[in-house]
Amino acid sequence: MKAITVEPKKPGTARYEDFPEPDAREGSVLVEAIAVGVCGTDVEIVEGKYGWAPPAAARLVLGHESLGRVVDPGPSGGLKKGDLVVGIVRRPDPIPCSSCAVGEWDMCRNGQYTERGIKQIHGFMSERWRIEPEYAIKVDPSLGILGVLLEPTTVVTKAWAHVISIGVRTFWEPRNVLVTGAGPIGLLAAMIGKQRGLEVHVLDRAESGPKPDLVRALGATYHSGTVAGVGFDPDIIIECTGVGQVIADSFQVISSGGIVCLTGVGQGGASNKASVADVAAAAVLKNIVIVGSVNANKRHWYRAGEFLARADRTWLSRLITRRVKPENFEQALKREPDDIKVVIQFAEI
Ligand code: BGC
């Protein structure tokens, strides 16, 4: 079969190549790939900045935002041939730590977790892949190709779950949320904010293109200036850019008792010792909580499926702005101005 592989930590090594059929040890369910979403993490892996091959292997099959069709469900009773499934990305560490032991692998405490297409387990950018039945999530067949949005939705579902559980530690009546960044993560975070009945604001650099329209189509307000200039004190900020200045400004504008949830991974930017102390002072004097959030566990996968199933299909389909054939994967990794979610399509749905 064909797969898109990379030698992690070595830029320029990604290839679409012949690759052995998936190993039976990767799971009893055999799946035919339909589509795999591309995200910033894939770009970082291809640029040689992130990623780990499986033990004793040189190359890693890329891809963690999957959608596939069951070819052979194996002995498990829960799946049947033809079901649409998405693979959970993370696996618990082998020890396991207390978080992994109770199924909260997203909170792994010793860093020895593995992740498909990212850390030590092959991903989903291959014509066929295998998965353990307990890590295969069935998606609502009416979602069709939109099921490929499930994995990024799980990431923001977890972020929201943590915001809510932090908020309810005290008397809390949030009215509004500011989402920074109108990429797929930001837009899906905004979609959940609307489903939660909040007044939703989204800020992004783009002044034209699909982002402002997508935000307005949700019934949310679009801002293209700076966070400092949004003109209100958000009760919640879901930060999805990883940009230092946006993060620093978020700490300034968040309301007293507010929660800033960081989901973007960046580097450098607006930070020095004085500003760290200023952030700490504001956090103390305004009871602000700053929380980081990565990955998702099975509870979040379940809820994310509900959020997606409730979402407007036309709106969701506008998030997929390009579909690229696997042999042209390099085009999928290059950002174009109006890109939101680019998917590599392996088979027709
Ligand atoms: C993935 C997560 C993963 C994280 C860190 C993200 O792109 O969506 O599942 O935990 O990268 O590797």
PDB file of C-alpha atoms in Angstrom, residues 20-176:
ATOM      1  CA  PRO A  20       4.041  -2.531   4.344  1.00  0.00           C
ATOM      2  CA  GLU A  21       0.385  -3.300   5.131  1.00  0.00           C
ATOM      3  CA  PRO A  22      -0.503  -2.360   8.742  1.00  0.00           C
ATOM      4  CA  ASP A  23       0.783  -4.807  11.342  1.00  0.00           C
ATOM      5  CA  ALA A  24      -1.892  -6.950  13.022  1.00  0.00           C
ATOM      6  CA  ARG A  25      -0.394  -5.880  16.368  1.00  0.00           C
ATOM      7  CA  GLU A  26      -1.688  -2.340  15.665  1.00  0.00           C
ATOM      8  CA  GLY A  27      -5.244  -3.574  16.236  1.00  0.00           C
ATOM      9  CA  SER A  28      -7.866  -6.100  15.169  1.00  0.00           C
ATOM     10  CA  VAL A  29      -9.934  -3.583  13.193  1.00  0.00           C
ATOM     11  CA  LEU A  30      -8.834  -2.990   9.596  1.00  0.00           C
ATOM     12  CA  VAL A  31      -9.827   0.375   8.151  1.00  0.00           C
ATOM     13  CA  GLU A  32      -9.652   1.889   4.672  1.00  0.00           C
ATOM     14  CA  ALA A  33      -8.542   5.535   4.881  1.00  0.00           C
ATOM     15  CA  ILE A  34     -10.995   8.097   3.516  1.00  0.00           C
ATOM     16  CA  ALA A  35      -9.432  11.387   4.585  1.00  0.00           C
ATOM     17  CA  VAL A  36      -6.856  12.790   6.979  1.00  0.00           C
ATOM     18  CA  GLY A  37      -6.831  16.414   8.115  1.00  0.00           C
ATOM     19  CA  VAL A  38      -3.598  18.394   8.142  1.00  0.00           C
ATOM     20  CA  CYS A  39      -2.745  20.597  11.110  1.00  0.00           C
ATOM     21  CA  GLY A  40       0.147  22.692  12.402  1.00  0.00           C
ATOM     22  CA  THR A  41       1.601  19.684  14.221  1.00  0.00           C
ATOM     23  CA  ASP A  42       1.983  17.802  10.900  1.00  0.00           C
ATOM     24  CA  VAL A  43       3.749  20.803   9.387  1.00  0.00           C
ATOM     25  CA  GLU A  44       6.120  20.955  12.382  1.00  0.00           C
ATOM     26  CA  ILE A  45       6.889  17.230  12.028  1.00  0.00           C
ATOM     27  CA  VAL A  46       7.637  17.621   8.321  1.00  0.00           C
ATOM     28  CA  GLU A  47       9.835  20.639   9.105  1.00  0.00           C
ATOM     29  CA  GLY A  48      11.850  18.415  11.464  1.00  0.00           C
ATOM     30  CA  LYS A  49      10.815  20.260  14.648  1.00  0.00           C
ATOM     31  CA  TYR A  50       8.665  17.593  16.342  1.00  0.00           C
ATOM     32  CA  GLY A  51       7.732  13.913  16.104  1.00  0.00           C
ATOM     33  CA  TRP A  52       9.173  10.516  16.993  1.00  0.00           C
ATOM     34  CA  ALA A  53       9.319   7.307  14.897  1.00  0.00           C
ATOM     35  CA  PRO A  54       8.207   3.996  16.465  1.00  0.00           C
ATOM     36  CA  PRO A  55      10.952   2.207  18.426  1.00  0.00           C
ATOM     37  CA  ALA A  56      13.471   0.584  16.063  1.00  0.00           C
ATOM     38  CA  ALA A  57      11.949   2.314  13.011  1.00  0.00           C
ATOM     39  CA  ALA A  58      13.428   5.200  11.065  1.00  0.00           C
ATOM     40  CA  ARG A  59      10.211   6.527   9.563  1.00  0.00           C
ATOM     41  CA  LEU A  60       6.809   7.486  10.927  1.00  0.00           C
ATOM     42  CA  VAL A  61       3.519   7.342   9.033  1.00  0.00           C
ATOM     43  CA  LEU A  62       2.150  10.858   9.421  1.00  0.00           C
ATOM     44  CA  GLY A  63      -1.412  11.944  10.235  1.00  0.00           C
ATOM     45  CA  HIS A  64      -3.605  12.056  13.331  1.00  0.00           C
ATOM     46  CA  GLU A  65      -6.918  13.599  12.155  1.00  0.00           C
ATOM     47  CA  SER A  66      -8.436  10.493  10.615  1.00  0.00           C
ATOM     48  CA  LEU A  67     -11.605   9.303   8.959  1.00  0.00           C
ATOM     49  CA  GLY A  68     -11.914   5.796   7.583  1.00  0.00           C
ATOM     50  CA  ARG A  69     -14.315   2.996   6.664  1.00  0.00           C
ATOM     51  CA  VAL A  70     -14.171  -0.363   8.434  1.00  0.00           C
ATOM     52  CA  VAL A  71     -13.048  -3.092   6.037  1.00  0.00           C
ATOM     53  CA  ASP A  72     -12.792  -5.866   8.633  1.00  0.00           C
ATOM     54  CA  PRO A  73     -14.185  -5.310  12.156  1.00  0.00           C
ATOM     55  CA  GLY A  74     -12.320  -8.326  13.528  1.00  0.00           C
ATOM     56  CA  PRO A  75     -13.773 -10.259  16.460  1.00  0.00           C
ATOM     57  CA  SER A  76     -15.117  -7.146  18.254  1.00  0.00           C
ATOM     58  CA  GLY A  77     -18.887  -6.961  18.326  1.00  0.00           C
ATOM     59  CA  GLY A  78     -19.226  -3.179  18.332  1.00  0.00           C
ATOM     60  CA  LEU A  79     -18.264  -2.411  14.743  1.00  0.00           C
ATOM     61  CA  LYS A  80     -19.393  -3.669  11.366  1.00  0.00           C
ATOM     62  CA  LYS A  81     -18.019  -3.515   7.844  1.00  0.00           C
ATOM     63  CA  GLY A  82     -18.684  -0.106   6.275  1.00  0.00           C
ATOM     64  CA  ASP A  83     -18.897   1.853   9.569  1.00  0.00           C
ATOM     65  CA  LEU A  84     -17.240   5.276   9.483  1.00  0.00           C
ATOM     66  CA  VAL A  85     -14.638   5.544  12.234  1.00  0.00           C
ATOM     67  CA  VAL A  86     -12.070   7.983  13.564  1.00  0.00           C
ATOM     68  CA  GLY A  87      -9.037   6.805  15.526  1.00  0.00           C
ATOM     69  CA  ILE A  88      -8.203   8.160  18.965  1.00  0.00           C
ATOM     70  CA  VAL A  89      -4.720   9.718  18.811  1.00  0.00           C
ATOM     71  CA  ARG A  90      -3.114   9.141  22.219  1.00  0.00           C
ATOM     72  CA  ARG A  91      -2.352   5.868  24.033  1.00  0.00           C
ATOM     73  CA  PRO A  92      -1.632   5.662  27.771  1.00  0.00           C
ATOM     74  CA  ASP A  93       1.943   5.357  28.989  1.00  0.00           C
ATOM     75  CA  PRO A  94       3.048   1.763  29.740  1.00  0.00           C
ATOM     76  CA  ILE A  95       3.580   2.194  33.488  1.00  0.00           C
ATOM     77  CA  PRO A  96       0.833   3.621  33.687  1.00  0.00           C
ATOM     78  CA  CYS A  97       0.788   6.903  35.624  1.00  0.00           C
ATOM     79  CA  SER A  98      -2.290   7.558  37.762  1.00  0.00           C
ATOM     80  CA  SER A  99      -3.970   9.679  35.060  1.00  0.00           C
ATOM     81  CA  CYS A 100      -3.428   7.087  32.308  1.00  0.00           C
ATOM     82  CA  ALA A 101      -4.526   4.342  34.713  1.00  0.00           C
ATOM     83  CA  VAL A 102      -7.977   5.936  34.977  1.00  0.00           C
ATOM     84  CA  GLY A 103      -8.281   6.630  31.231  1.00  0.00           C
ATOM     85  CA  GLU A 104      -7.207  10.287  31.399  1.00  0.00           C
ATOM     86  CA  TRP A 105      -4.270   9.810  29.020  1.00  0.00           C
ATOM     87  CA  ASP A 106      -4.678  13.439  27.939  1.00  0.00           C
ATOM     88  CA  MET A 107      -3.366  14.330  31.415  1.00  0.00           C
ATOM     89  CA  CYS A 108      -0.420  11.857  31.318  1.00  0.00           C
ATOM     90  CA  ARG A 109       1.961  12.756  34.120  1.00  0.00           C
ATOM     91  CA  ASN A 110       5.212  11.107  33.009  1.00  0.00           C
ATOM     92  CA  GLY A 111       5.312  12.066  29.318  1.00  0.00           C
ATOM     93  CA  GLN A 112       5.639   8.430  28.201  1.00  0.00           C
ATOM     94  CA  TYR A 113       2.297   8.443  26.365  1.00  0.00           C
ATOM     95  CA  THR A 114       2.390   7.681  22.633  1.00  0.00           C
ATOM     96  CA  GLU A 115       0.419   9.379  19.854  1.00  0.00           C
ATOM     97  CA  ARG A 116      -0.534   8.083  16.422  1.00  0.00           C
ATOM     98  CA  GLY A 117       1.201   9.989  13.657  1.00  0.00           C
ATOM     99  CA  ILE A 118       3.114  12.089  16.191  1.00  0.00           C
ATOM    100  CA  LYS A 119       4.914  10.107  18.869  1.00  0.00           C
ATOM    101  CA  GLN A 120       6.139   6.538  18.363  1.00  0.00           C
ATOM    102  CA  ILE A 121       3.060   5.017  16.680  1.00  0.00           C
ATOM    103  CA  HIS A 122       2.250   5.178  12.992  1.00  0.00           C
ATOM    104  CA  GLY A 123      -0.471   7.600  12.009  1.00  0.00           C
ATOM    105  CA  PHE A 124      -3.373   7.425   9.600  1.00  0.00           C
ATOM    106  CA  MET A 125      -1.943   8.762   6.304  1.00  0.00           C
ATOM    107  CA  SER A 126      -1.828   5.317   4.712  1.00  0.00           C
ATOM    108  CA  GLU A 127      -4.327   3.623   2.390  1.00  0.00           C
ATOM    109  CA  ARG A 128      -5.193   1.167   5.161  1.00  0.00           C
ATOM    110  CA  TRP A 129      -4.653   1.320   8.914  1.00  0.00           C
ATOM    111  CA  ARG A 130      -5.417  -0.869  11.890  1.00  0.00           C
ATOM    112  CA  ILE A 131      -6.761   0.108  15.269  1.00  0.00           C
ATOM    113  CA  GLU A 132      -7.758  -1.468  18.585  1.00  0.00           C
ATOM    114  CA  PRO A 133     -11.597  -1.551  18.744  1.00  0.00           C
ATOM    115  CA  GLU A 134     -11.652   0.479  21.975  1.00  0.00           C
ATOM    116  CA  TYR A 135      -9.798   3.333  20.244  1.00  0.00           C
ATOM    117  CA  ALA A 136     -12.041   3.406  17.143  1.00  0.00           C
ATOM    118  CA  ILE A 137     -14.804   5.988  17.492  1.00  0.00           C
ATOM    119  CA  LYS A 138     -17.864   5.453  15.306  1.00  0.00           C
ATOM    120  CA  VAL A 139     -19.073   8.664  13.675  1.00  0.00           C
ATOM    121  CA  ASP A 140     -22.589   9.662  12.699  1.00  0.00           C
ATOM    122  CA  PRO A 141     -22.756   8.438   9.051  1.00  0.00           C
ATOM    123  CA  SER A 142     -24.726  11.542   8.078  1.00  0.00           C
ATOM    124  CA  LEU A 143     -21.575  13.598   8.761  1.00  0.00           C
ATOM    125  CA  GLY A 144     -19.816  11.949   5.804  1.00  0.00           C
ATOM    126  CA  ILE A 145     -16.440  13.580   5.134  1.00  0.00           C
ATOM    127  CA  LEU A 146     -17.126  16.081   7.955  1.00  0.00           C
ATOM    128  CA  GLY A 147     -16.240  13.273  10.372  1.00  0.00           C
ATOM    129  CA  VAL A 148     -12.615  14.228   9.682  1.00  0.00           C
ATOM    130  CA  LEU A 149     -13.270  17.276  11.896  1.00  0.00           C
ATOM    131  CA  LEU A 150     -13.859  15.067  14.942  1.00  0.00           C
ATOM    132  CA  GLU A 151     -10.254  15.008  16.209  1.00  0.00           C
ATOM    133  CA  PRO A 152      -9.782  18.811  16.249  1.00  0.00           C
ATOM    134  CA  THR A 153     -13.248  19.066  17.851  1.00  0.00           C
ATOM    135  CA  THR A 154     -12.085  16.760  20.676  1.00  0.00           C
ATOM    136  CA  VAL A 155      -9.187  19.112  21.421  1.00  0.00           C
ATOM    137  CA  VAL A 156     -11.524  22.081  21.951  1.00  0.00           C
ATOM    138  CA  THR A 157     -14.128  19.952  23.716  1.00  0.00           C
ATOM    139  CA  LYS A 158     -11.497  19.182  26.343  1.00  0.00           C
ATOM    140  CA  ALA A 159     -10.480  22.851  26.557  1.00  0.00           C
ATOM    141  CA  TRP A 160     -14.130  23.818  27.166  1.00  0.00           C
ATOM    142  CA  ALA A 161     -14.616  21.023  29.727  1.00  0.00           C
ATOM    143  CA  HIS A 162     -11.652  22.318  31.722  1.00  0.00           C
ATOM    144  CA  VAL A 163     -12.856  25.925  31.517  1.00  0.00           C
ATOM    145  CA  ILE A 164     -16.274  24.883  32.845  1.00  0.00           C
ATOM    146  CA  SER A 165     -14.883  22.763  35.673  1.00  0.00           C
ATOM    147  CA  ILE A 166     -12.587  25.607  36.741  1.00  0.00           C
ATOM    148  CA  GLY A 167     -15.410  28.153  36.472  1.00  0.00           C
ATOM    149  CA  VAL A 168     -17.802  26.286  38.742  1.00  0.00           C
ATOM    150  CA  ARG A 169     -15.309  26.326  41.639  1.00  0.00           C
ATOM    151  CA  THR A 170     -17.022  29.581  42.535  1.00  0.00           C
ATOM    152  CA  PHE A 171     -20.288  31.396  41.796  1.00  0.00           C
ATOM    153  CA  TRP A 172     -19.924  31.916  38.049  1.00  0.00           C
ATOM    154  CA  GLU A 173     -22.184  33.350  35.387  1.00  0.00           C
ATOM    155  CA  PRO A 174     -20.111  33.701  32.207  1.00  0.00           C
ATOM    156  CA  ARG A 175     -21.838  35.707  29.487  1.00  0.00           C
ATOM    157  CA  ASN A 176     -19.235  35.894  26.792  1.00  0.00           C
TER     158      ASN A 176
END
